[in-house]
Structure formats: structure tokens, C-alpha cells
CSV table of C-alpha atoms and ligand atoms in Angstrom, one decimal:
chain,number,residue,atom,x,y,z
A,1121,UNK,CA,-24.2,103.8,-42.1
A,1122,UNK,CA,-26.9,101.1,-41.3
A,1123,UNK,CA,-26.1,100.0,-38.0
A,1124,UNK,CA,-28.5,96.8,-35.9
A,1125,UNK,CA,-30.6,99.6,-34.8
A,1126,UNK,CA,-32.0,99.7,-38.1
A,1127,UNK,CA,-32.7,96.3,-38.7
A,1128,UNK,CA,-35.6,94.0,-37.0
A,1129,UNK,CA,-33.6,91.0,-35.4
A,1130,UNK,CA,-37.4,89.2,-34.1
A,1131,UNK,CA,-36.6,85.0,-34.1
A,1132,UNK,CA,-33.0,86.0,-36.4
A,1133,UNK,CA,-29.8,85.0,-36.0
A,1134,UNK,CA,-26.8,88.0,-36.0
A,1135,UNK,CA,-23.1,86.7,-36.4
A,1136,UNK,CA,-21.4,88.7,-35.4
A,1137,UNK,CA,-17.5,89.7,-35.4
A,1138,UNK,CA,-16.5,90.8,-32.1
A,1139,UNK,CA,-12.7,91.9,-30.7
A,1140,UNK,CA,-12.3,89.7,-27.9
A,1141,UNK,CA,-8.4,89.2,-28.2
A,1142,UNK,CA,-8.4,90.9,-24.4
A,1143,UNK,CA,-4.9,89.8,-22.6
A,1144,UNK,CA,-5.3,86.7,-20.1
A,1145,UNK,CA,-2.8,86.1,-17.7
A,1146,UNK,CA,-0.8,82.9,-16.9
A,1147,UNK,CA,-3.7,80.8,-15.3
A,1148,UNK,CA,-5.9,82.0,-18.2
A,1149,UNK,CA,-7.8,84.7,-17.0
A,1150,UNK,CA,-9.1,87.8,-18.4
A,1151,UNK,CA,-7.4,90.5,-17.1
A,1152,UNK,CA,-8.6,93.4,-18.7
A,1153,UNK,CA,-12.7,93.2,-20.2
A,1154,UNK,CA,-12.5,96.7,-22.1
A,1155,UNK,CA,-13.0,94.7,-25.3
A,1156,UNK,CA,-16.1,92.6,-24.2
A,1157,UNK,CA,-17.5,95.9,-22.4
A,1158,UNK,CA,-17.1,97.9,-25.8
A,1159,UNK,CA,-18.9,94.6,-27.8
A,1160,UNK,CA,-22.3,94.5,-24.9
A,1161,UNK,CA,-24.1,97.7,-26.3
A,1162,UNK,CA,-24.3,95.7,-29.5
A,1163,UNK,CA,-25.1,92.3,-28.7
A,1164,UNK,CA,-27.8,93.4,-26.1
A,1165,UNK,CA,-29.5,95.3,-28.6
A,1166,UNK,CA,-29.8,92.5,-30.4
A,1167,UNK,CA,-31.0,90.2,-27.9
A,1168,UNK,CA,-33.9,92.9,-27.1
A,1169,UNK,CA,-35.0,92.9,-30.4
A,1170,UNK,CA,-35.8,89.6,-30.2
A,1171,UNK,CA,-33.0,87.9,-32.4
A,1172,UNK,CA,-30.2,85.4,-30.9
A,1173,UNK,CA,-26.1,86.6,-31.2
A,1174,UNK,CA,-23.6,84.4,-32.5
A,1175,UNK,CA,-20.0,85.7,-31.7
A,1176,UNK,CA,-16.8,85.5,-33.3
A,1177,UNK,CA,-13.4,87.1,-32.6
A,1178,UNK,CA,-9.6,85.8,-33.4
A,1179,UNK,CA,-7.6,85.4,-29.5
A,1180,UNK,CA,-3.8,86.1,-30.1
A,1181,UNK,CA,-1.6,84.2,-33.1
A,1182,UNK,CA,-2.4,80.8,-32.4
A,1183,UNK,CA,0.4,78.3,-34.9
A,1184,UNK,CA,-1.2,75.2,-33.6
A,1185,UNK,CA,-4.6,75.3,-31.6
A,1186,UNK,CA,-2.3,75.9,-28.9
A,1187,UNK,CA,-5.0,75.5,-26.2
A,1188,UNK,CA,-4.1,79.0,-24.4
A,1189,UNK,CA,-5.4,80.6,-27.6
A,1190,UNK,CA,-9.0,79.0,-26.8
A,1191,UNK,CA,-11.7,81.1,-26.4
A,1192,UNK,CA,-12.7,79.2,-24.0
A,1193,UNK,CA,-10.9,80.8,-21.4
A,1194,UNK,CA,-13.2,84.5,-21.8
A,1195,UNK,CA,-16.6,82.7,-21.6
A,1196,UNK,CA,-17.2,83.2,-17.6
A,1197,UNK,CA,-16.1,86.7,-18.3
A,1198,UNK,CA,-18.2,87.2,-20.9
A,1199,UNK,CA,-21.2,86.1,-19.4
A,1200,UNK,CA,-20.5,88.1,-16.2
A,1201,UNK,CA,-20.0,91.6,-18.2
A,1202,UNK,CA,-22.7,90.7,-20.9
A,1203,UNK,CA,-25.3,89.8,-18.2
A,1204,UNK,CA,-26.7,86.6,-20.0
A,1205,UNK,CA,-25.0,83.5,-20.2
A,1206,UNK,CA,-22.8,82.9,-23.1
A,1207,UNK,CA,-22.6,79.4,-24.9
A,1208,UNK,CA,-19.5,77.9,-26.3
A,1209,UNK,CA,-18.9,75.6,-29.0
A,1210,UNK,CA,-14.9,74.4,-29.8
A,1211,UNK,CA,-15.0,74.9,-33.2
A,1212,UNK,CA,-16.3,77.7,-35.6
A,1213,UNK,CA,-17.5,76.0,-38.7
A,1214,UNK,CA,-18.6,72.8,-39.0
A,1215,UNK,CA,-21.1,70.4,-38.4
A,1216,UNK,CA,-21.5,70.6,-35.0
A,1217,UNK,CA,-21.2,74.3,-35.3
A,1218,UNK,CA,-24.1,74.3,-37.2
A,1219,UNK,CA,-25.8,71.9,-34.8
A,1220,UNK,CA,-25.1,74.4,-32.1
A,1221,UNK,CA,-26.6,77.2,-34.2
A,1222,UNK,CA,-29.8,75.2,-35.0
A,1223,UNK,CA,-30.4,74.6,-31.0
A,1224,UNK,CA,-29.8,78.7,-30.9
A,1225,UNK,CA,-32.8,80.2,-29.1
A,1226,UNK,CA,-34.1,83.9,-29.5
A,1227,UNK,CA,-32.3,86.0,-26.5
A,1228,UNK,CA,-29.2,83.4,-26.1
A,1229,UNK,CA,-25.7,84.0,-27.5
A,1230,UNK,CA,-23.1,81.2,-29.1
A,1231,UNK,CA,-19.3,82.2,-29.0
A,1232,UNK,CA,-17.3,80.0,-31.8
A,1233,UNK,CA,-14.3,78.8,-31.1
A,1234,UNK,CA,-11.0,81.5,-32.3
A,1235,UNK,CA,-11.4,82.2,-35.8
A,1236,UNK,CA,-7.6,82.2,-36.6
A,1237,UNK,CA,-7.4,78.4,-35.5
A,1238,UNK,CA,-7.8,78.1,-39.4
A,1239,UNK,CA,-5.2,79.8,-41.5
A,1240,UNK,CA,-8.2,80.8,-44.3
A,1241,UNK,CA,-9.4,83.5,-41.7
A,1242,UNK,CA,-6.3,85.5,-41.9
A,1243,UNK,CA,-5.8,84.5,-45.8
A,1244,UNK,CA,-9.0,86.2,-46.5
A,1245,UNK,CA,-10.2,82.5,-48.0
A,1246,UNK,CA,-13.5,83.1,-49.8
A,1247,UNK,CA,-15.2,79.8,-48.9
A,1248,UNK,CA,-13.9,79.5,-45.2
A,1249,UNK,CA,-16.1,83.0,-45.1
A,1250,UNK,CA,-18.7,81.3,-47.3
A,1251,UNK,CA,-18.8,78.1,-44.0
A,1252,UNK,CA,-19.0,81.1,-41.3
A,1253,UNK,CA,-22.1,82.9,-43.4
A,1254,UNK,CA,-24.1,79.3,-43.6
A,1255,UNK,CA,-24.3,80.4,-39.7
A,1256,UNK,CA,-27.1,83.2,-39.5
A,1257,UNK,CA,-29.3,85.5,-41.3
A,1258,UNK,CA,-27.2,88.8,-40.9
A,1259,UNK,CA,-23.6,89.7,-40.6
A,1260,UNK,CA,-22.6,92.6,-37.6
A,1261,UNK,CA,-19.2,93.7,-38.0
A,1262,UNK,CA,-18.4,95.3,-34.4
A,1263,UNK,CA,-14.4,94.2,-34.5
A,1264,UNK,CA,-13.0,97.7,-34.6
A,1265,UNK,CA,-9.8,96.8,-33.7
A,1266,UNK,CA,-9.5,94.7,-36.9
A,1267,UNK,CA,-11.3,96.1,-39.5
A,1268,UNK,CA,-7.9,97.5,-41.5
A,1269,UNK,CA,-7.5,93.8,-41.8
A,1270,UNK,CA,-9.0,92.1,-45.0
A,1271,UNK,CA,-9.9,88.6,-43.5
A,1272,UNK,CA,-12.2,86.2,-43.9
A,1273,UNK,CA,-14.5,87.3,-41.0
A,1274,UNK,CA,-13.8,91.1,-41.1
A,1275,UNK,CA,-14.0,92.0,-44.8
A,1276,UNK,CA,-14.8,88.8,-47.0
A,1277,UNK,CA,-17.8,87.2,-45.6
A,1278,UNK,CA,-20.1,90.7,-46.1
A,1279,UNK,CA,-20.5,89.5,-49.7
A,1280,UNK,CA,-22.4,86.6,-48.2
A,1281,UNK,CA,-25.1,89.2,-47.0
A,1282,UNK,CA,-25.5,91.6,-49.7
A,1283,UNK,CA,-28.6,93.0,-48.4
A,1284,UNK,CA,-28.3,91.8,-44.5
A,1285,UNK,CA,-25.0,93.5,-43.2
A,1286,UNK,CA,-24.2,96.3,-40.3
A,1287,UNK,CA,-22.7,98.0,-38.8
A,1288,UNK,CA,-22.3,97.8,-34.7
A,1289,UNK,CA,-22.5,99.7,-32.6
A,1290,UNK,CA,-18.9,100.5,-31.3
A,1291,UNK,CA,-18.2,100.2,-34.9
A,1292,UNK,CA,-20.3,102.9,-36.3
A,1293,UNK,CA,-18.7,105.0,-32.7
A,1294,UNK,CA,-15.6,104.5,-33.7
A,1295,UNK,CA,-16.2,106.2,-37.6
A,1296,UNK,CA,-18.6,108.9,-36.6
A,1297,UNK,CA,-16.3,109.7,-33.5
A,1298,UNK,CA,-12.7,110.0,-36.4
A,1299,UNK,CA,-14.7,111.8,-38.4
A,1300,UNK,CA,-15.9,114.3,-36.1
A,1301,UNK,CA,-12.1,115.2,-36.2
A,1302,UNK,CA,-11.2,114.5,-39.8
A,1303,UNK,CA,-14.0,115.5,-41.4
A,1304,UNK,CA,-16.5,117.9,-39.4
A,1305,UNK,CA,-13.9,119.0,-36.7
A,1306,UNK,CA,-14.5,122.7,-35.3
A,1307,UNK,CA,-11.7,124.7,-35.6
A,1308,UNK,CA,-9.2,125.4,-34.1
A,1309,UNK,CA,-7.9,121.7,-34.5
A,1310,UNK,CA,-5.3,120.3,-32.5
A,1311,UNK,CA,-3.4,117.2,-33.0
A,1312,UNK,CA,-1.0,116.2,-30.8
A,1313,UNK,CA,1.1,113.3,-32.4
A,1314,UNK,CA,3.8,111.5,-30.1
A,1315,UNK,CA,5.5,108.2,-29.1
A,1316,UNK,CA,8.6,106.8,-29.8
A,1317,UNK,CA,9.6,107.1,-34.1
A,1318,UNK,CA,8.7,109.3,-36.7
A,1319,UNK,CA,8.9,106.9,-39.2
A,1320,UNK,CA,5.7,105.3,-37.9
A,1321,UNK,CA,3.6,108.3,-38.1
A,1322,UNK,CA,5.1,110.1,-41.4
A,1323,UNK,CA,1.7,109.3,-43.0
A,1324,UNK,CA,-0.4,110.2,-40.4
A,1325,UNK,CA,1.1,113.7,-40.3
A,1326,UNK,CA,1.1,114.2,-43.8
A,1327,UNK,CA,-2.7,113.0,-44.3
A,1328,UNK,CA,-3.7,115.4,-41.2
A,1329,UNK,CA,-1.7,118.4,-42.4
A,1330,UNK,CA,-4.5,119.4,-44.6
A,1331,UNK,CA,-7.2,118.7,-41.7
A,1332,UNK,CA,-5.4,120.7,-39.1
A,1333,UNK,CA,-4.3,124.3,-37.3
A,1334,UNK,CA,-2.1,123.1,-35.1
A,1335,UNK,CA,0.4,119.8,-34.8
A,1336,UNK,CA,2.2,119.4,-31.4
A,1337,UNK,CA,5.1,117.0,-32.0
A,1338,UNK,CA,6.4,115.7,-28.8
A,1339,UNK,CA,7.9,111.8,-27.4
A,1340,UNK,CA,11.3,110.7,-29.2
A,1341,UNK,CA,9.7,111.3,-32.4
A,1342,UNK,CA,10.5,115.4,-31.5
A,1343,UNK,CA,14.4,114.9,-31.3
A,1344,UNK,CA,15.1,113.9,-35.0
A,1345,UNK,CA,13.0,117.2,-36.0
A,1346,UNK,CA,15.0,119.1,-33.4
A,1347,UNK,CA,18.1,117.9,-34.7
A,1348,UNK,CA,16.9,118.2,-38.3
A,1349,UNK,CA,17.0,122.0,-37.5
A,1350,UNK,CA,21.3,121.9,-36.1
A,1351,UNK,CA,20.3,121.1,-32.9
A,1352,UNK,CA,22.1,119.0,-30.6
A,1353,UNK,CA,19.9,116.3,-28.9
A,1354,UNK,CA,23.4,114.0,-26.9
A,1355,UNK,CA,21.9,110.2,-27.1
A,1356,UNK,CA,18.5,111.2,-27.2
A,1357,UNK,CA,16.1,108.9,-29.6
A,1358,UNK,CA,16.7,110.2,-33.8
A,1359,UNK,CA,15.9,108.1,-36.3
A,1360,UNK,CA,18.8,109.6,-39.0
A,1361,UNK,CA,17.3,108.7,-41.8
A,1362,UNK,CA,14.3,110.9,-41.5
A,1363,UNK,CA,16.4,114.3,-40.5
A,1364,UNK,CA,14.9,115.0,-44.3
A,1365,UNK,CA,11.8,113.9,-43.8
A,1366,UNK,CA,11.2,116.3,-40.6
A,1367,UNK,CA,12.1,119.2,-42.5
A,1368,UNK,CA,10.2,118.2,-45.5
A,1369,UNK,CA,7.4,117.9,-42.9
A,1370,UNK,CA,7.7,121.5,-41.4
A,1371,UNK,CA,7.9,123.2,-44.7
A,1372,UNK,CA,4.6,121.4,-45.9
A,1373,UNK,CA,2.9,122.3,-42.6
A,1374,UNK,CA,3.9,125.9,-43.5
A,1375,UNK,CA,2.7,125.6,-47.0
A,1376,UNK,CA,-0.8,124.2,-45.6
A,1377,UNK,CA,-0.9,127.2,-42.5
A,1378,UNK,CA,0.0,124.7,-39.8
A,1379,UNK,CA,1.6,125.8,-37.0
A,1380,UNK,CA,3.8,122.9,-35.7
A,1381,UNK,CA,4.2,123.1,-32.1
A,1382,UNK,CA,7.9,121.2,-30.9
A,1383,UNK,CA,9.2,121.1,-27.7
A,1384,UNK,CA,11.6,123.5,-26.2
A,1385,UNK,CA,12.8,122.1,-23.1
A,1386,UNK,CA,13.3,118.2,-22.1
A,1387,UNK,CA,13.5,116.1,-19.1
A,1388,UNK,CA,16.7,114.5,-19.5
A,1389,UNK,CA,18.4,111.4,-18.2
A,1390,UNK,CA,22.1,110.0,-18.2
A,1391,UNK,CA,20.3,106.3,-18.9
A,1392,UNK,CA,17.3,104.9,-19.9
A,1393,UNK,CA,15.9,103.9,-16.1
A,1394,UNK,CA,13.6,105.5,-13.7
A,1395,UNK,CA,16.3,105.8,-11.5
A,1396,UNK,CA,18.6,107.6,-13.9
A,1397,UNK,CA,19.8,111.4,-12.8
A,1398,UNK,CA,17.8,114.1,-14.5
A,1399,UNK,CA,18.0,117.3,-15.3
A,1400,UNK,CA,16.3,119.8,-17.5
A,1401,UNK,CA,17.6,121.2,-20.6
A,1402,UNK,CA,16.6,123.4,-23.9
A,1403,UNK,CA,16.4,120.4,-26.1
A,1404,UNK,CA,18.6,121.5,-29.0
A,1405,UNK,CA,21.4,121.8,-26.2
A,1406,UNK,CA,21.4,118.3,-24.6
A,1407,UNK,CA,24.9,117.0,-23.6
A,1408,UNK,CA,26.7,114.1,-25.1
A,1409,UNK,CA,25.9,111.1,-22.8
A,1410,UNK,CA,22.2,112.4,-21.6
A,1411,UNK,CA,18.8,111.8,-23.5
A,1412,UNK,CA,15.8,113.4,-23.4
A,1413,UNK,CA,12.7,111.5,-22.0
A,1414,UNK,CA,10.2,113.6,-21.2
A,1415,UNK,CA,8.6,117.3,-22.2
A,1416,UNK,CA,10.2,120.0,-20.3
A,1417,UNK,CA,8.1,122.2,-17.5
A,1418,UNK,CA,8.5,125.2,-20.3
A,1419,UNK,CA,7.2,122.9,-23.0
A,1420,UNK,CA,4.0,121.8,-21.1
A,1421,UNK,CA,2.9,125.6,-20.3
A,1422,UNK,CA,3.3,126.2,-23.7
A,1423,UNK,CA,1.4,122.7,-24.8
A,1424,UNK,CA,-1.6,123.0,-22.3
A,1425,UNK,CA,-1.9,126.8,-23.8
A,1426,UNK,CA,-2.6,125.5,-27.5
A,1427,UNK,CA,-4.8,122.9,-26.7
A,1428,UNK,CA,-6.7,125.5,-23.8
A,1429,UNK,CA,-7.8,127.1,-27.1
A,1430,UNK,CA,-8.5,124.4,-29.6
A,1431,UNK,CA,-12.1,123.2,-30.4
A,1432,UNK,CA,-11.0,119.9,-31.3
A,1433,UNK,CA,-8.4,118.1,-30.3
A,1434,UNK,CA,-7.0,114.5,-31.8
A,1435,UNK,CA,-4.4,113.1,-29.4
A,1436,UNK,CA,-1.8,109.7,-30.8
A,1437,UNK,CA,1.2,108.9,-28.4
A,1438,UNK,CA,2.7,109.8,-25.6
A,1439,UNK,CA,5.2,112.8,-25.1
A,1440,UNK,CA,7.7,111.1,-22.7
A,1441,UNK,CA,8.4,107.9,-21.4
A,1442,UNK,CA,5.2,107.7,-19.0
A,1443,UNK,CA,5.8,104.0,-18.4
A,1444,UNK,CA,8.4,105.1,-15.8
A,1445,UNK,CA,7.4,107.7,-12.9
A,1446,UNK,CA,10.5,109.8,-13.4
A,1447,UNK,CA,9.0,111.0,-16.7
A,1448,UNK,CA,5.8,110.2,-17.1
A,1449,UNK,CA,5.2,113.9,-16.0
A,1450,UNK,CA,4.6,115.4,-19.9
A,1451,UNK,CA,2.3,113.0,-20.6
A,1452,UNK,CA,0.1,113.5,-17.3
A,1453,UNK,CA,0.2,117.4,-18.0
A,1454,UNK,CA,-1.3,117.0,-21.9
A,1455,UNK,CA,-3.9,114.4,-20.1
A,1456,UNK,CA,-4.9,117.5,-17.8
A,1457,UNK,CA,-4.6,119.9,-20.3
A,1458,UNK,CA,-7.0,117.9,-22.5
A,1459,UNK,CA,-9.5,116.9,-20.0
A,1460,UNK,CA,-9.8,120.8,-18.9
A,1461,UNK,CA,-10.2,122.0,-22.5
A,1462,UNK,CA,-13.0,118.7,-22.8
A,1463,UNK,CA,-14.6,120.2,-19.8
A,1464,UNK,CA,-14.6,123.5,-21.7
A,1465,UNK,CA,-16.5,122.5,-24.5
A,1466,UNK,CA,-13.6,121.3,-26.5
A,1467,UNK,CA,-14.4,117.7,-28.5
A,1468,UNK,CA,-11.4,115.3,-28.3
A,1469,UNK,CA,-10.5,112.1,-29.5
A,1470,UNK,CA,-7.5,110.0,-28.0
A,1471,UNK,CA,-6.1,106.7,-29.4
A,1472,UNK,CA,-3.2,104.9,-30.3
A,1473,UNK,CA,-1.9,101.6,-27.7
A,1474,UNK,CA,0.2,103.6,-25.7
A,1475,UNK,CA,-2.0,106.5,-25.2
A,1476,UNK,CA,-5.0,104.8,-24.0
A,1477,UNK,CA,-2.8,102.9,-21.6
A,1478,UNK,CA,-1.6,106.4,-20.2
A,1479,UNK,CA,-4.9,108.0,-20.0
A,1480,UNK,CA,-5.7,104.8,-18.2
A,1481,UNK,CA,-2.7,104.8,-16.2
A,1482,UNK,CA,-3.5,108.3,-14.9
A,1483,UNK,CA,-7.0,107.8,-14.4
A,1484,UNK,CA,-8.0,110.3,-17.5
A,1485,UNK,CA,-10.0,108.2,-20.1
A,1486,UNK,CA,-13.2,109.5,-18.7
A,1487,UNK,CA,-12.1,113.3,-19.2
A,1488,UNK,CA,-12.1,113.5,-22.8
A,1489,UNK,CA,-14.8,113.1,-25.0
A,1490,UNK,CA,-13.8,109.6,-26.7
A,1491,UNK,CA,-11.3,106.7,-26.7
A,1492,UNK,CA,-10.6,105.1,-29.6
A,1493,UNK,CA,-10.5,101.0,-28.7
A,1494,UNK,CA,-8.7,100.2,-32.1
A,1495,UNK,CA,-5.1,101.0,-32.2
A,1496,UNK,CA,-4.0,100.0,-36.0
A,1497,UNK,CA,-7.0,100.6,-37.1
A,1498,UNK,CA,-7.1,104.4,-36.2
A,1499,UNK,CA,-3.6,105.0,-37.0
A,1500,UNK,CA,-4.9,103.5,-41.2
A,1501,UNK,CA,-8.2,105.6,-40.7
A,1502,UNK,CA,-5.8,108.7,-39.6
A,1503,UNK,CA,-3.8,107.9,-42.8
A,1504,UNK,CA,-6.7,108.6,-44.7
A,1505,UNK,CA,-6.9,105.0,-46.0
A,1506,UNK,CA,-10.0,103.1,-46.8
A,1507,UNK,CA,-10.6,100.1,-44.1
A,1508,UNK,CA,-11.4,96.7,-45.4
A,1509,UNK,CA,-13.7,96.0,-43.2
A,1510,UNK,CA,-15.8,98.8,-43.1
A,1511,UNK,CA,-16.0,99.2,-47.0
A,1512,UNK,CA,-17.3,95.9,-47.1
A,1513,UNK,CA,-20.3,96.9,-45.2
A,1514,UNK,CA,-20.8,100.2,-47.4
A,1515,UNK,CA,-21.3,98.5,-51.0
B,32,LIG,P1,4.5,104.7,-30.2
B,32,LIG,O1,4.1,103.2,-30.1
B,32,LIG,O2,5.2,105.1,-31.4
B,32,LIG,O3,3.2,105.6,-30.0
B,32,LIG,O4,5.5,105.0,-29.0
B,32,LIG,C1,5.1,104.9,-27.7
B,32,LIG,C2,6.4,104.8,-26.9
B,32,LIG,O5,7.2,105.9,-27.0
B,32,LIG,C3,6.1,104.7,-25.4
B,32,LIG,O6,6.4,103.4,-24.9
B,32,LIG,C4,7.1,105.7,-24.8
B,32,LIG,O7,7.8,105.2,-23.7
B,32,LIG,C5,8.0,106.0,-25.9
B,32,LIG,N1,8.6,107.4,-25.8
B,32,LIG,C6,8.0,108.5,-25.6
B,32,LIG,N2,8.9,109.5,-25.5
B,32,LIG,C7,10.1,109.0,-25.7
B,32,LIG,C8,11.4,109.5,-25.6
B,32,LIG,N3,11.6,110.8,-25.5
B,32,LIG,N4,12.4,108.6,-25.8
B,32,LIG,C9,12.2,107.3,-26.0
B,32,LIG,N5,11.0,106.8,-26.0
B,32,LIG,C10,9.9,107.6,-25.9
């Protein structure tokens, strides 16, 4: 992988596709900066080897330049978490683009205006990506978070460069960090695959099987195996069409020497609210009008024990409903049990939305060895599929 440490950026121009689609609030105002944060290693690199940084990134699903979708509204945070003062011009192709460009001095930075203003980005349109190119003398992709997508700016425009591409930094993180699990992981590997639906993950699982020792199943996604096998789950989440697809699942993991890990006990609830009564209960026993939320006490023993000795460990949704206190408890146990076995030498890789808001949530993103920003795009690269946008860097 040729990332911008490999490339002399002295009086050059980088463009560079960034993920800033953070979340602003209702006066317009970033409220969470992880995105820019994971972006600065990249573009200050850049600007210390003497070149000049022009940044682009979609914001949202703008229909109609709908002014709230203006990237306009991140430039004071950008400049304060970048350190250097960051430029804006309303428009990302262009004459007066270009003009903006021209006036670009070595050690300053230009952010366009959001790419997906003009339908062609998200159409892939080859000469909407040939406009962006005119822009600079080498193309950075750095845009983890979109680079399963085959747009104009993530994918299409490389072609433009053929010999002055990259990857960035976070970029190139991201792939060595998956790979350290998917293709060089020390054994015994873990993977610990939760959230709400099976159906979502059926790939993932069945791309992993061959990469893994161990698959804890846990979240809503466990009930439909657990009733798959007779047992009786009340209202708790199943998807019914997949009863098959569970088993299938199990005897595949046994043909590969997995050892699938399920729960055995639940949290349960007689409603979906924080305030609901609980109980615990084995989960192939769960009475009719009561759901299961959360992984049982029993359950997160024996969880914590499989991941106290795996070497690697690859962690995608959460095992209960963490959003709510009352069972949010599962979730907060695998976060400990993770972080100990990171502090005992163990590598591990989290990702996924909804986990990286619960390691956040419970203050445990800096106890494991590596948070994945791109949600999507992990889930693809854990698929085992080929990513637009960093194939299009490669040849
Ligand atoms: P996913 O996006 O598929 O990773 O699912 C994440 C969501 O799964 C979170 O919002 C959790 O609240 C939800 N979830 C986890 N466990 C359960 C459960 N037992 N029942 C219903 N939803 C769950």
C-alpha cells in the first residue's frame, strides 16, 4: 500500500477525500469531531511535507442544496481540531473552484463545498470525477467510511492519477488493522458478532467461519438460533425466516472446527422499556409475553472466559439493548472482558455503529487495541468483499 508517507508533497497540491459527514445539531454545530480527528494525521503530514491539502467529503443526503447540508457549518471545527486554518469555497468544481485552487498556498488547506450537492458524485459520473481531478497533482483517498461506495470521489476519480494516488493514513489503519484479524490474526481467534438481526450479518458469519476458533453469538440475533434448536424464546426478537439459516450456520461452523458460543441465560423484560420488570431466565425457556434483552449473568462468565483466552479478538454488535441502563449490563461485561484480555496481550478490533457507540458510551474505546471508524465499510471488508475504493488505489 503506498500511503502520503511515501510520496514527496514539496509546492504540490493533495485532494483529498475526507469523511466529514460528522452529526451537527439543530443550530448547525458539530457535535461529535471523531471524523475530522481520524482525517488530521493525514492532512498534517501533508502540510509538513511542504504540499497544500484540498478536502472533500459528502455531509448527509442533501435532495436540494438544502443549506443544512453545507459544509460550511464544520469549517470552525475543522480549523480548531486541525490546528491551521481551513479555507472554504461553496462549490466543488468549477471555475471559481479552480480560482480558489490556483490562490492555494503550500501549508494551507481548501475544503470544497459537499460533494453529493451534484447527483454525478453518487452516480459514479466519470467526467464529474474528471472536473474534481483538474484540482491537484495527487489523489488521497482517506474516506474510510465510504470506500464500499463506487462514487465519483471515492472510486472513479483514481483513474485520473494513474501514477499519483494513496492511500491515507486512517485509510491504510483501517486495512492493516482488518487484516491483522482476517488475515494474520493469532490464534485463538474470537469473534463476537451481535446486534439486533441475523439476516444482516449471515455473510459476515459465513466469510469468518473459515478465519475463526470461536464465534460468540449474542443480541437478538441469538434468539432465532436458540429457537432454531426447539427452544422457546416468548416475544423475544426471531427473525422466522432464518430458523434454517441458523442451523445451516452451526453445522458449517462445525464442519470448519468452530466452536459457536450462544447464550444460555437472558435478561428478560415484559416490554421493550427501561422501566419494564425483569427477570432472568435460561433462554430457551422464556415465557410467553417476556423477551429477552440482555445476556444473562451465567452467559457473561462464560463469554469473558472465551475471550480471557483468545489472541485475537474481532468484536461487531452489541449483546443486549445497551441503549437502555436496565440492560445495557452484557454489553458493558464483553467491553471489560475485552479490554482485560487487550491488556493481556490479546490484539482486538471493534466496529460496527452500534458498538463503537457502546464502547463509547462506557468509556472503553481506549481499552482495546483498535476502533474501526467505518461502519458499512467493515461490515463489506468482513464479508470478504473487494472495496471500491480501495481497489481503485491498488491497480
Ligand atoms: P445492529 O445494528 O444489527 O448491530 O444492531 C444493534 C442493535 O441491536 C442495538 O440498537 C441494540 O439495542 C439491538 N439489540 C441488541 N440485543 C437485542 C435484543 N436482545 N433484542 C432486541 N434488540 C437488541
Amino acid at each position: 500500500m503506498k500511503t502520503v508517507n511515501d510520496i514527496n508533497f514539496e509546492n504540490k497540491k493533495a485532494l483529498i477525500r475526507v469523511d466529514f459527514n460528522v452529526p451537527l445539531n439543530e443550530n448547525l454545530e458539530v457535535t461529535d469531531d471523531t471524523r475530522i480527528r481520524a482525517a488530521k494525521p493525514t492532512i498534517i503530514s501533508i502540510l509538513e511535507s511542504g504540499g497544500s491539502c484540498i478536502l472533500m467529503s459528502h455531509l448527509g443526503r442533501p435532495k436540494n442544496r438544502e443549506n443544512e447540508f453545507s459544509l460550511r457549518h464544520i469549517v470552525d471545527k475543522a480549523t480548531q481540531v486541525l490546528g491551521v486554518q481551513v479555507n472554504f469555497v461553496d462549490d466543488c468544481i468549477g471555475e471559481k473552484v479552480e480560482d480558489a485552487v490556483n490562490n492555494l498556498e503550500p501549508g494551507e488547506i481548501l475544503l470544497l463545498e459537499n460533494l453529493r450537492y451534484y447527483d454525478e458524485e453518487k452516480q459514479g459520473n466519470r467526467d464529474f470525477a474528471e472536473k474534481l481531478s483538474r484540482l491537484a497533482d495527487y489523489y488521497v483517498n482517506d474516506a474510510f467510511g465510504t470506500a464500499h461506495r463506487a462514487h465519483a470521489s471515492t472510486a472513479v476519480i483514481a483513474e485520473f492519477f494513474p501514477e499519483n494516488k494513496c492511500f491515507g493514513l486512517l485509510l491504510a489503519s483501517e486495512v492493516e488493522n482488518l487484516n491483522r484479524v482476517l488475515a494474520n490474526g493469532e490464534p485463538p481467534i474470537t469473534a463476537i458478532i451481535g446486534g439486533a438481526k441475523v439476516s444482516s450479518k449471515i455473510t459476515v458469519i459465513e466469510n469468518i467461519l473459515d478465519k475463526i476458533d470461536h464465534l460468540i453469538i449474542g443480541g437478538g440475533m441469538a434468539f432465532t438460533f436458540v429457537k432454531a434448536q426447539g427452544g422457546h424464546v416468548g416475544s423475544s426478537l426471531v427473525e422466522d425466516d432464518k430458523l434454517q439459516v441458523a442451523l445451516d450456520i452451526m453445522k458449517e461452523a462445525e464442519r470448519k472446527n468452530v466452536k459457536i458460543h450462544l447464550p444460555s441465560d437472558a435478561v428478560i423484560a415484559d416490554s421493550f422499556s427501561n422501566q419494564a420488570n425483569t427477570g432472568i431466565s435460561p433462554v430457551g425457556q422464556i415465557p410467553d409475553g417476556w423477551m429477552g434483552l440482555d445476556a444473562g449473568p451465567e452467559t457473561n462468565a462464560a463469554f469473558a472466559e472465551v475471550i480471557s483466552q483468545s489472541r485475537t479478538i474481532l468484536w461487531n454488535g452489541p449483546v443486549g439493548v445497551f441503549e437502555m441502563d436496565s440492560f445495557a449490563q452484557g454489553t458493558v461485561k464483553l467491553g471489560l472482558a475485552i479490554a482485560d484480555a487487550t491488556e493481556d496481550g490479546a490484539f482486538s478490533l471493534l466496529g460496527g455503529g452500534d458498538s463503537v457507540a457502546a464502547v463509547k458510551k462506557f468509556q472503553l474505546d481506549n481499552k482495546v487495541s483498535y476502533v474501526s471508524t467505518g461502519g458499512g465499510a467493515m461490515l463489506e471488508m468482513l464479508e470478504g468483499k473487494v472495496l471500491p475504493g480501495i481497489d481503485a488505489l491498488l491497480d
